[in-house]
Structure formats: structure tokens, C-alpha cells
Amino acid sequence: MSRIQLLNPRLANQIAAGEVVERPSSVIKELLENSLDAGATRVEVDVEDGGVKLMRVRDNGGGIDKSDLPLALSRHATSKIRELDDLEAVATLGFRGEALASISSVARLTLTSNTSDESAGWQVTAEGRDMQAELAPAAHPKGTTVEVRDLFFNTPARRKFLRTEKTEYNHLDDVIKRQALSRFDVAFTLRNNNRAVYSWREAGTQIERERRVAQVCGPAFMEQALHIDIERSGLRLWGWVAQPSFNRSQADLQHFYVNGRAIRDKLVGHAVRQAYQDVLYHGRHPAFVLYLEVDPSTVDVNVHPTKHEVRFRDNRRVHDFIFSSLHHALAQVRPGDRLESETDAPEPALSGAA
Ligand SMILES: Nc1ncnc2c1ncn2[C@@H]1O[C@H](COP(=O)(O)OP(=O)(O)O)[C@@H](O)[C@H]1O
Ligand SMILES: [Mg+2]
């Protein structure tokens, strides 16, 4: 064996980046989470070449102090938690303090921000190389812009795993839509190769919210969807579930959020499947957009680097609540509405599975 050596910070970050930055859509996810955590009400995304050439996320959130800008790019640097106890009830989407460090180790990253209402602002740039952040003044309205260019330019092995521009674009489009469903109070814009794809205003009313759901999940879903909102002993489940007559051959129209965080969870999946069991043909999949709200101290979000998984303190209670809420809602549907259609519902706008 050779002697033990400390990895240099850049290499350490590049290795850590493997967990967080799989492809362009993972970058978009982290940048959107940061914008939402910063209290933005408007988020604009620009991408080129499926995100590989360029991803730019601009927000009108609180911004980053000039003196904090270099820190924002350091690993294990976060403004969101201070001590171990804070992990017990994380209220933000981020908390690990590694996204920007990881991204900047495998791409050319420019971070521009302004915390004041005057047109001012500062910029730091990091090019994977030395992680030395240089500060320079840069005009920017209140908020933050993160620009990520040439993803994996210095890690050719990772670059080889990227798919076609179209595939990568579809993945990041899914991520934005998933995030847009999590925050109706935020406006989202996407431009692809300098062409406007969509621009969704804040959705304050129920009608506006349902319009956004229809834009993401397709109008057919919305036409067949039951709106539910059930609260019981500190748990709340609300959203839209498709009547059993609207079902799919794949689990590709399933959105589940826990305290605003999009998650894929076995327990949740099982509870939902069980609720639909008697009203769906075998092998068919339900479609839903559901929001579970629980006391943050009863759910552990620090389970996985991409934060796609959570752990509930009381599994059984959460499972039973989801199951019984949905079971009850579906039982209200007229019997004639059930088991009607075996045909696939029209393709929704999303290609990824929840
Ligand atoms: N869009 C943004 N607006 C305001 N602050 C931001 C933004 N993006 C990043 N930051 C700041 O940079 C820090 C590091 O971001 P990140 O690496 O994603 O870690 P985390 O989100 O886990 O804290 C954040 O804690 C936050 O203080
Ligand atoms: Mg973050």
C-alpha cells in the first residue's frame, strides 16, 4: 500500500460531486432549491444544449452578502443550519452546504448576487480548477443569478454518461415542473436555446393552481381529478388524485411532496397503491399530485444526498393516514366511474416517475 495522503480540495469536491451532480437536471434541482430557500417569488431558468453548455437560474430572493459570496462556494458552508439540533426540524430544501461547491468543481460557475434594493451587487467565479473565488462588482437587481457553463468539462468520464441533448433537456424540464408544482406562490420561467418555453405566473387562486397542474400534468388529468384536503391529528394531505378511470401503464404521473419537498418513498407508494387496489386493474398505475404536511420534527430529510427520500418517525401513522384519506376519497366516486377504461390516458407533460 502507498502512504495515506489528504486529497486536495478540488479533487475532494469532484468526488463528492458524484453524489449530487449526476446530470444537468441535478444542477437545476439544486439551484431551484436555493432560489426557493432564499424566498424568491420569481425564478427564471435559461438552458442551452440540454443544460450541458449553459444553465442559468435567476431569482429575486434575498441574495447573498458580499462577504459570504466566496463561502457560498465552499463545501460544508451553509446559512441554513447551525448545529445538530437544527437537523431535527429542517425547514429549508437545502442544508448540506455542498451543492454549489460540488457544481463549481465540475463546471464553470459564476455567482452574482445583491442583497439590497439598489442596483449594485457582487460576483464570484469558480472554474473547477483551484476553487479560488475572485470577487468583483457586478450590477444585479436584488436576488441571485447562478450561471453554470460546460458541465463536466474537466471530468470527461462523467461527461460520457450524458445522454442526448433532448434527453437531458427532458430531465431538467421535469425537475422544473416538479418544483413548479411544489410552489404555486412562485412564478417560473423556462427558456431553452433562447426560446421561451413557458412562463407561469404566481398561482394564488384555486383556479390558477388547477391551471398550473393542468399545464404540468395535462388537461386530461385535471378533468378527471378529485381535489382532496384532509387534516387529522397534525397531518394534512391535500392535492389532486385522478379518478380510477384515468390510469396509466407506468407510474409516470405521480407527484408526492412532503413539506414541499418532492420525494419518492416506498412507504408512501405502498399506501397509495393500497388505496387504489380495489378500483384499479392489476398492472395499472394511479395518477396524483399530493402534498403531505407534517410537523418537520417528525420527518428526517437527511437520508440521502439528493434528498429524494425521507424517513418518518411514525411510519405506521403516516401510512394509515395516507391510505385512509385516499381510500375514503376514492370511495366517494360513483361506481360507474370505476374500472371503466383500460386505455392509456394521453401522455402527460412529464416523463419521469415520482
Ligand atoms: N439563490 C440563492 N439565493 C440566496 N442565497 C443562496 C442562493 N444560492 C445559494 N445561496 C447561499 O449559499 C449557501 C450554499 O448553498 P448550497 O451549496 O446549495 O448549500 P445549502 O443549500 O445546502 O445551504 C446557502 O446556504 C445560501 O446561504
Ligand atoms: Mg442548496
Short mmCIF file of C-alpha atoms and ligand atoms in Angstrom, two decimals:
data_model
loop_
_atom_site.label_atom_id
_atom_site.label_comp_id
_atom_site.label_asym_id
_atom_site.label_seq_id
_atom_site.Cartn_x
_atom_site.Cartn_y
_atom_site.Cartn_z
CA MET A 1 0.00 0.00 0.00
CA SER A 2 1.17 3.56 -0.63
CA ARG A 3 1.14 6.19 2.07
CA ILE A 4 -2.05 7.95 3.06
CA GLN A 5 -2.48 11.48 1.66
CA LEU A 6 -5.14 14.12 2.01
CA LEU A 7 -6.99 14.74 -1.26
CA ASN A 8 -6.69 18.29 -2.50
CA PRO A 9 -9.95 20.26 -2.03
CA ARG A 10 -10.78 20.29 -5.71
CA LEU A 11 -10.50 16.53 -6.05
CA ALA A 12 -12.42 16.00 -2.81
CA ASN A 13 -15.20 18.21 -4.18
CA GLN A 14 -15.19 16.41 -7.52
CA ILE A 15 -15.59 13.09 -5.76
CA ALA A 16 -18.37 14.48 -3.58
CA ALA A 17 -19.99 15.96 -6.69
CA GLY A 18 -20.62 12.41 -7.89
CA GLU A 19 -23.36 12.12 -5.30
CA VAL A 20 -25.10 15.38 -6.06
CA VAL A 21 -24.41 16.20 -9.70
CA GLU A 22 -25.38 13.29 -11.89
CA ARG A 23 -26.56 15.29 -14.89
CA PRO A 24 -27.82 18.78 -15.82
CA SER A 25 -31.18 18.22 -14.16
CA SER A 26 -29.47 17.63 -10.80
CA VAL A 27 -27.83 21.04 -11.10
CA ILE A 28 -31.16 22.66 -11.92
CA LYS A 29 -32.75 20.96 -8.92
CA GLU A 30 -30.11 22.31 -6.53
CA LEU A 31 -30.22 25.82 -7.98
CA LEU A 32 -34.02 25.97 -7.83
CA GLU A 33 -33.97 24.76 -4.24
CA ASN A 34 -31.54 27.52 -3.36
CA SER A 35 -33.74 30.15 -5.01
CA LEU A 36 -36.81 28.91 -3.15
CA ASP A 37 -34.90 28.75 0.13
CA ALA A 38 -33.90 32.38 -0.48
CA GLY A 39 -37.56 33.37 -0.56
CA ALA A 40 -37.76 34.08 -4.28
CA THR A 41 -41.18 34.70 -5.79
CA ARG A 42 -39.84 34.60 -9.33
CA VAL A 43 -37.36 32.12 -10.78
CA GLU A 44 -36.12 32.27 -14.35
CA VAL A 45 -34.25 29.36 -15.92
CA ASP A 46 -32.24 29.55 -19.13
CA VAL A 47 -30.63 26.48 -20.66
CA GLU A 48 -28.65 25.69 -23.79
CA ASP A 49 -27.77 22.30 -25.27
CA GLY A 50 -29.78 20.36 -22.71
CA GLY A 51 -28.06 22.30 -19.94
CA VAL A 52 -24.59 20.98 -20.74
CA LYS A 53 -23.46 24.21 -22.37
CA LEU A 54 -25.37 26.57 -20.11
CA MET A 55 -27.74 26.61 -17.16
CA ARG A 56 -28.66 29.95 -15.66
CA VAL A 57 -31.03 30.38 -12.73
CA ARG A 58 -32.01 33.89 -11.77
CA ASP A 59 -34.14 34.73 -8.76
CA ASN A 60 -35.49 37.71 -6.84
CA GLY A 61 -34.77 36.21 -3.42
CA GLY A 62 -32.86 37.71 -0.52
CA GLY A 63 -29.43 37.50 -2.13
CA ILE A 64 -26.04 36.74 -0.59
CA ASP A 65 -23.88 39.23 1.29
CA LYS A 66 -20.69 40.26 -0.44
CA SER A 67 -18.58 38.78 2.33
CA ASP A 68 -20.49 35.48 2.18
CA LEU A 69 -20.10 35.01 -1.57
CA PRO A 70 -16.81 33.07 -1.52
CA LEU A 71 -18.14 30.94 1.35
CA ALA A 72 -21.23 30.02 -0.64
CA LEU A 73 -18.95 28.06 -2.96
CA SER A 74 -17.16 26.22 -0.16
CA ARG A 75 -18.10 22.75 0.85
CA HIS A 76 -19.87 22.33 4.19
CA ALA A 77 -20.79 26.01 4.20
CA THR A 78 -24.46 26.79 4.70
CA SER A 79 -26.65 29.51 6.12
CA LYS A 80 -29.46 27.05 6.78
CA ILE A 81 -28.38 25.06 9.80
CA ARG A 82 -26.02 25.86 12.66
CA GLU A 83 -25.97 22.86 14.93
CA LEU A 84 -27.01 19.25 15.10
CA ASP A 85 -30.34 20.10 16.69
CA ASP A 86 -31.31 22.11 13.61
CA LEU A 87 -31.23 18.88 11.61
CA GLU A 88 -34.13 17.68 13.72
CA ALA A 89 -36.51 20.08 12.05
CA VAL A 90 -35.14 21.32 8.74
CA ALA A 91 -37.47 23.90 7.22
CA THR A 92 -35.41 24.58 4.09
CA LEU A 93 -34.89 22.42 1.00
CA GLY A 94 -31.11 22.63 1.34
CA PHE A 95 -28.97 22.19 4.44
CA ARG A 96 -25.91 20.17 3.45
CA GLY A 97 -23.90 23.09 2.12
CA GLU A 98 -22.37 21.16 -0.72
CA ALA A 99 -24.35 21.86 -3.88
CA LEU A 100 -22.51 24.96 -5.09
CA ALA A 101 -19.14 23.50 -4.09
CA SER A 102 -19.89 20.32 -5.98
CA ILE A 103 -21.24 22.07 -9.07
CA SER A 104 -18.35 24.51 -9.23
CA SER A 105 -15.84 21.66 -9.07
CA VAL A 106 -17.20 20.11 -12.28
CA ALA A 107 -18.28 23.18 -14.26
CA ARG A 108 -17.55 26.87 -14.77
CA LEU A 109 -19.70 28.64 -12.22
CA THR A 110 -20.49 32.33 -11.82
CA LEU A 111 -22.46 33.52 -8.83
CA THR A 112 -23.83 37.07 -8.88
CA SER A 113 -25.90 38.46 -6.07
CA ASN A 114 -27.27 41.57 -4.46
CA THR A 115 -28.96 41.86 -1.08
CA SER A 116 -30.08 45.46 -1.45
CA ASP A 117 -32.81 47.19 -3.40
CA GLU A 118 -30.27 49.44 -5.09
CA SER A 119 -28.75 48.24 -8.29
CA ALA A 120 -25.40 47.02 -7.05
CA GLY A 121 -24.07 43.51 -6.48
CA TRP A 122 -21.03 41.31 -6.46
CA GLN A 123 -19.83 38.35 -8.40
CA VAL A 124 -17.61 35.35 -7.76
CA THR A 125 -16.36 32.92 -10.33
CA ALA A 126 -15.02 29.42 -9.84
CA GLU A 127 -13.72 27.25 -12.63
CA GLY A 128 -13.31 23.86 -11.09
CA ARG A 129 -9.57 24.44 -11.13
CA ASP A 130 -8.45 25.85 -7.83
CA MET A 131 -11.71 26.84 -6.16
CA GLN A 132 -10.18 30.28 -5.60
CA ALA A 133 -13.15 32.61 -5.70
CA GLU A 134 -12.41 36.11 -7.03
CA LEU A 135 -14.79 38.91 -6.01
CA ALA A 136 -15.75 41.62 -8.49
CA PRO A 137 -18.54 44.22 -8.55
CA ALA A 138 -21.40 43.36 -10.91
CA ALA A 139 -24.74 45.08 -11.45
CA HIS A 140 -27.64 42.89 -10.39
CA PRO A 141 -31.12 43.64 -9.03
CA LYS A 142 -31.95 42.26 -5.59
CA GLY A 143 -31.57 38.49 -5.79
CA THR A 144 -29.15 35.98 -7.19
CA THR A 145 -28.07 34.57 -10.53
CA VAL A 146 -26.09 31.38 -10.81
CA GLU A 147 -24.62 30.58 -14.19
CA VAL A 148 -23.20 27.12 -14.83
CA ARG A 149 -21.33 26.52 -18.08
CA ASP A 150 -19.68 23.47 -19.65
CA LEU A 151 -20.83 20.84 -17.20
CA PHE A 152 -18.21 18.09 -16.67
CA PHE A 153 -15.69 19.95 -18.86
CA ASN A 154 -12.93 18.74 -16.53
CA THR A 155 -14.34 15.29 -15.77
CA PRO A 156 -14.56 13.56 -19.19
CA ALA A 157 -15.50 10.24 -17.60
CA ARG A 158 -18.69 11.78 -16.19
CA ARG A 159 -19.41 13.57 -19.43
CA LYS A 160 -19.58 10.27 -21.26
CA PHE A 161 -22.61 9.28 -19.22
CA LEU A 162 -24.66 12.17 -20.52
CA ARG A 163 -27.40 11.33 -23.00
CA THR A 164 -28.62 13.32 -25.98
CA GLU A 165 -29.45 16.99 -25.63
CA LYS A 166 -33.14 16.12 -25.90
CA THR A 167 -33.00 13.55 -23.10
CA GLU A 168 -31.07 15.82 -20.76
CA TYR A 169 -33.46 18.66 -21.58
CA ASN A 170 -36.47 16.47 -20.79
CA HIS A 171 -34.98 15.57 -17.42
CA LEU A 172 -34.40 19.17 -16.43
CA ASP A 173 -37.81 20.19 -17.73
CA ASP A 174 -39.29 17.53 -15.44
CA VAL A 175 -37.35 18.90 -12.49
CA ILE A 176 -38.61 22.43 -13.09
CA LYS A 177 -42.19 21.24 -13.46
CA ARG A 178 -41.94 19.16 -10.32
CA GLN A 179 -40.66 22.20 -8.47
CA ALA A 180 -43.36 24.41 -10.03
CA LEU A 181 -45.98 22.07 -8.60
CA SER A 182 -44.42 22.40 -5.17
CA ARG A 183 -44.71 26.18 -5.02
CA PHE A 184 -47.80 27.75 -6.53
CA ASP A 185 -46.81 31.07 -4.97
CA VAL A 186 -43.72 31.33 -7.17
CA ALA A 187 -43.55 32.31 -10.85
CA PHE A 188 -41.42 30.04 -13.05
CA THR A 189 -39.99 30.75 -16.49
CA LEU A 190 -38.03 28.44 -18.78
CA ARG A 191 -36.09 29.38 -21.90
CA ASN A 192 -34.41 26.71 -23.99
CA ASN A 193 -31.77 27.72 -26.57
CA ASN A 194 -33.02 31.31 -26.28
CA ARG A 195 -36.62 30.35 -26.97
CA ALA A 196 -39.32 30.90 -24.35
CA VAL A 197 -40.84 27.53 -23.40
CA TYR A 198 -43.15 28.61 -20.60
CA SER A 199 -43.72 31.39 -18.19
CA TRP A 200 -46.05 30.62 -15.31
CA ARG A 201 -47.29 33.40 -13.12
CA GLU A 202 -47.90 33.01 -9.42
CA ALA A 203 -50.98 30.87 -8.91
CA GLY A 204 -52.84 32.39 -5.97
CA THR A 205 -56.36 31.12 -6.50
CA GLN A 206 -57.65 27.58 -6.75
CA ILE A 207 -58.45 28.10 -10.44
CA GLU A 208 -54.92 29.32 -11.11
CA ARG A 209 -53.45 26.41 -9.20
CA GLU A 210 -55.53 23.94 -11.17
CA ARG A 211 -54.43 25.62 -14.37
CA ARG A 212 -50.80 25.08 -13.38
CA VAL A 213 -51.46 21.43 -12.55
CA ALA A 214 -53.13 21.03 -15.95
CA GLN A 215 -50.13 22.65 -17.63
CA VAL A 216 -47.77 20.19 -15.95
CA CYS A 217 -49.85 17.01 -15.86
CA GLY A 218 -52.02 17.56 -18.90
CA PRO A 219 -55.62 18.80 -19.10
CA ALA A 220 -56.99 15.23 -19.15
CA PHE A 221 -55.58 14.59 -15.70
CA MET A 222 -57.19 17.73 -14.32
CA GLU A 223 -60.56 16.87 -15.86
CA GLN A 224 -60.54 13.52 -14.09
CA ALA A 225 -59.02 14.71 -10.84
CA LEU A 226 -60.68 14.88 -7.46
CA HIS A 227 -59.49 17.64 -5.20
CA ILE A 228 -58.89 16.49 -1.66
CA ASP A 229 -57.87 18.25 1.54
CA ILE A 230 -57.89 16.18 4.69
CA GLU A 231 -56.49 17.07 8.07
CA ARG A 232 -56.24 14.77 11.05
CA SER A 233 -54.22 14.93 14.24
CA GLY A 234 -51.45 17.12 12.93
CA LEU A 235 -51.25 15.55 9.47
CA ARG A 236 -52.62 17.17 6.35
CA LEU A 237 -52.97 15.62 2.91
CA TRP A 238 -54.19 17.71 0.04
CA GLY A 239 -53.96 17.84 -3.72
CA TRP A 240 -55.48 16.08 -6.68
CA VAL A 241 -55.99 12.39 -7.32
CA ALA A 242 -57.17 11.04 -10.64
CA GLN A 243 -60.33 9.00 -10.59
CA PRO A 244 -59.56 5.36 -11.24
CA SER A 245 -60.90 5.70 -14.78
CA PHE A 246 -57.83 7.83 -15.52
CA ASN A 247 -54.96 5.44 -15.04
CA ARG A 248 -51.61 4.79 -16.66
CA SER A 249 -49.47 1.91 -17.82
CA GLN A 250 -46.49 3.42 -15.99
CA ALA A 251 -46.05 5.19 -12.69
CA ASP A 252 -45.16 8.35 -14.60
CA LEU A 253 -47.77 10.76 -13.30
CA GLN A 254 -47.21 10.59 -9.59
CA HIS A 255 -46.10 13.60 -7.63
CA PHE A 256 -45.76 13.43 -3.91
CA TYR A 257 -44.44 16.22 -1.72
CA VAL A 258 -43.61 16.15 1.95
CA ASN A 259 -43.48 19.64 3.39
CA GLY A 260 -42.87 21.00 -0.10
CA ARG A 261 -40.09 18.55 -0.95
CA ALA A 262 -40.64 16.20 -3.88
CA ILE A 263 -39.93 12.70 -2.71
CA ARG A 264 -40.02 9.10 -3.88
CA ASP A 265 -40.84 6.96 -0.94
CA LYS A 266 -41.65 3.26 -0.59
CA LEU A 267 -43.95 3.79 2.35
CA VAL A 268 -45.92 6.48 0.57
CA GLY A 269 -46.03 4.47 -2.65
CA HIS A 270 -47.36 1.48 -0.79
CA ALA A 271 -50.09 3.46 0.99
CA VAL A 272 -51.26 5.00 -2.29
CA ARG A 273 -51.23 1.67 -4.16
CA GLN A 274 -53.22 0.07 -1.42
CA ALA A 275 -55.82 2.80 -1.54
CA TYR A 276 -56.28 2.26 -5.27
CA GLN A 277 -56.06 -1.52 -5.06
CA ASP A 278 -59.75 -2.31 -5.36
CA VAL A 279 -60.52 0.27 -8.00
CA LEU A 280 -57.66 -0.23 -10.48
CA TYR A 281 -56.89 -3.13 -12.74
CA HIS A 282 -53.80 -5.05 -11.89
CA GLY A 283 -50.73 -3.55 -13.52
CA ARG A 284 -52.29 -0.12 -13.96
CA HIS A 285 -50.92 2.91 -12.13
CA PRO A 286 -52.78 5.78 -10.50
CA ALA A 287 -52.04 9.44 -11.22
CA PHE A 288 -51.83 12.03 -8.47
CA VAL A 289 -50.37 15.29 -7.23
CA LEU A 290 -50.34 15.12 -3.45
CA TYR A 291 -48.97 17.24 -0.65
CA LEU A 292 -48.37 15.84 2.79
CA GLU A 293 -47.77 18.35 5.53
CA VAL A 294 -46.35 17.12 8.79
CA ASP A 295 -44.52 18.60 11.75
CA PRO A 296 -40.91 18.92 10.45
CA SER A 297 -39.60 17.34 13.62
CA THR A 298 -41.41 14.09 12.77
CA VAL A 299 -39.60 13.59 9.48
CA ASP A 300 -35.90 13.08 8.79
CA VAL A 301 -34.83 14.64 5.49
CA ASN A 302 -31.14 13.86 5.91
CA VAL A 303 -31.36 10.38 4.49
CA HIS A 304 -29.87 10.75 1.02
CA PRO A 305 -27.55 13.28 -0.69
CA THR A 306 -30.15 14.16 -3.31
CA LYS A 307 -32.78 14.45 -0.57
CA HIS A 308 -35.28 12.41 -2.60
CA GLU A 309 -36.01 10.19 0.36
CA VAL A 310 -37.29 10.91 3.82
CA ARG A 311 -37.84 8.90 6.95
CA PHE A 312 -40.93 9.34 9.09
CA ARG A 313 -40.68 8.96 12.80
CA ASP A 314 -44.06 7.26 12.92
CA ASN A 315 -44.27 5.21 9.74
CA ARG A 316 -47.45 3.44 10.63
CA ARG A 317 -49.41 6.59 11.40
CA VAL A 318 -48.33 8.28 8.16
CA HIS A 319 -49.08 5.18 6.11
CA ASP A 320 -52.52 4.74 7.62
CA PHE A 321 -53.37 8.40 7.24
CA ILE A 322 -52.47 8.43 3.54
CA PHE A 323 -54.21 5.14 2.90
CA SER A 324 -57.43 6.00 4.70
CA SER A 325 -57.63 9.53 3.29
CA LEU A 326 -57.28 8.31 -0.29
CA HIS A 327 -59.40 5.23 0.23
CA HIS A 328 -62.18 7.42 1.56
CA ALA A 329 -61.87 9.94 -1.28
CA LEU A 330 -61.94 7.23 -3.92
CA ALA A 331 -64.94 5.58 -2.31
CA GLN A 332 -66.89 8.76 -2.97
CA VAL A 333 -66.52 8.26 -6.70
CA ARG A 334 -69.63 6.83 -8.34
CA PRO A 335 -69.27 3.11 -9.01
CA GLY A 336 -69.86 3.75 -12.72
CA ASP A 337 -66.67 5.79 -12.79
CA ARG A 338 -64.57 2.89 -11.71
CA LEU A 339 -62.75 0.33 -13.73
CA GLU A 340 -64.08 1.84 -16.90
CA SER A 341 -61.10 2.46 -19.01
CA GLU A 342 -58.27 0.18 -19.82
CA THR A 343 -56.76 2.51 -22.34
CA ASP A 344 -53.84 4.72 -21.59
CA ALA A 345 -54.59 8.27 -20.69
CA PRO A 346 -52.93 10.81 -23.01
CA GLU A 347 -49.26 11.47 -22.45
CA PRO A 348 -48.66 13.99 -19.70
CA ALA A 349 -46.01 16.64 -19.92
CA LEU A 350 -43.78 14.71 -17.55
CA SER A 351 -41.62 11.77 -18.49
CA GLY A 352 -40.00 10.93 -15.15
CA ALA A 353 -41.54 8.79 -12.46
CA ALA A 354 -42.13 10.13 -8.99
N1 LIG B 1 -30.09 31.66 -4.94
C1 LIG B 1 -29.58 31.93 -3.72
N2 LIG B 1 -30.03 32.99 -3.01
C2 LIG B 1 -29.52 33.26 -1.78
N3 LIG B 1 -28.54 32.54 -1.17
C3 LIG B 1 -28.06 31.48 -1.84
C4 LIG B 1 -28.55 31.11 -3.14
N4 LIG B 1 -27.86 30.02 -3.54
C5 LIG B 1 -27.01 29.71 -2.54
N5 LIG B 1 -27.13 30.58 -1.52
C6 LIG B 1 -26.33 30.57 -0.27
O1 LIG B 1 -25.22 29.73 -0.45
C7 LIG B 1 -25.22 28.69 0.55
C8 LIG B 1 -24.67 27.41 -0.05
O2 LIG B 1 -25.58 26.86 -1.00
P1 LIG B 1 -25.57 25.29 -1.24
O3 LIG B 1 -24.20 24.89 -1.63
O4 LIG B 1 -26.67 24.95 -2.16
O5 LIG B 1 -25.84 24.69 0.20
P2 LIG B 1 -27.21 24.61 1.04
O6 LIG B 1 -28.35 24.99 0.17
O7 LIG B 1 -27.27 23.19 1.46
O8 LIG B 1 -27.01 25.55 2.20
C9 LIG B 1 -26.64 28.61 1.04
O9 LIG B 1 -26.70 28.15 2.38
C10 LIG B 1 -27.13 30.04 0.91
O10 LIG B 1 -26.76 30.80 2.06
MG MG B 2 -28.64 24.24 -1.73
#
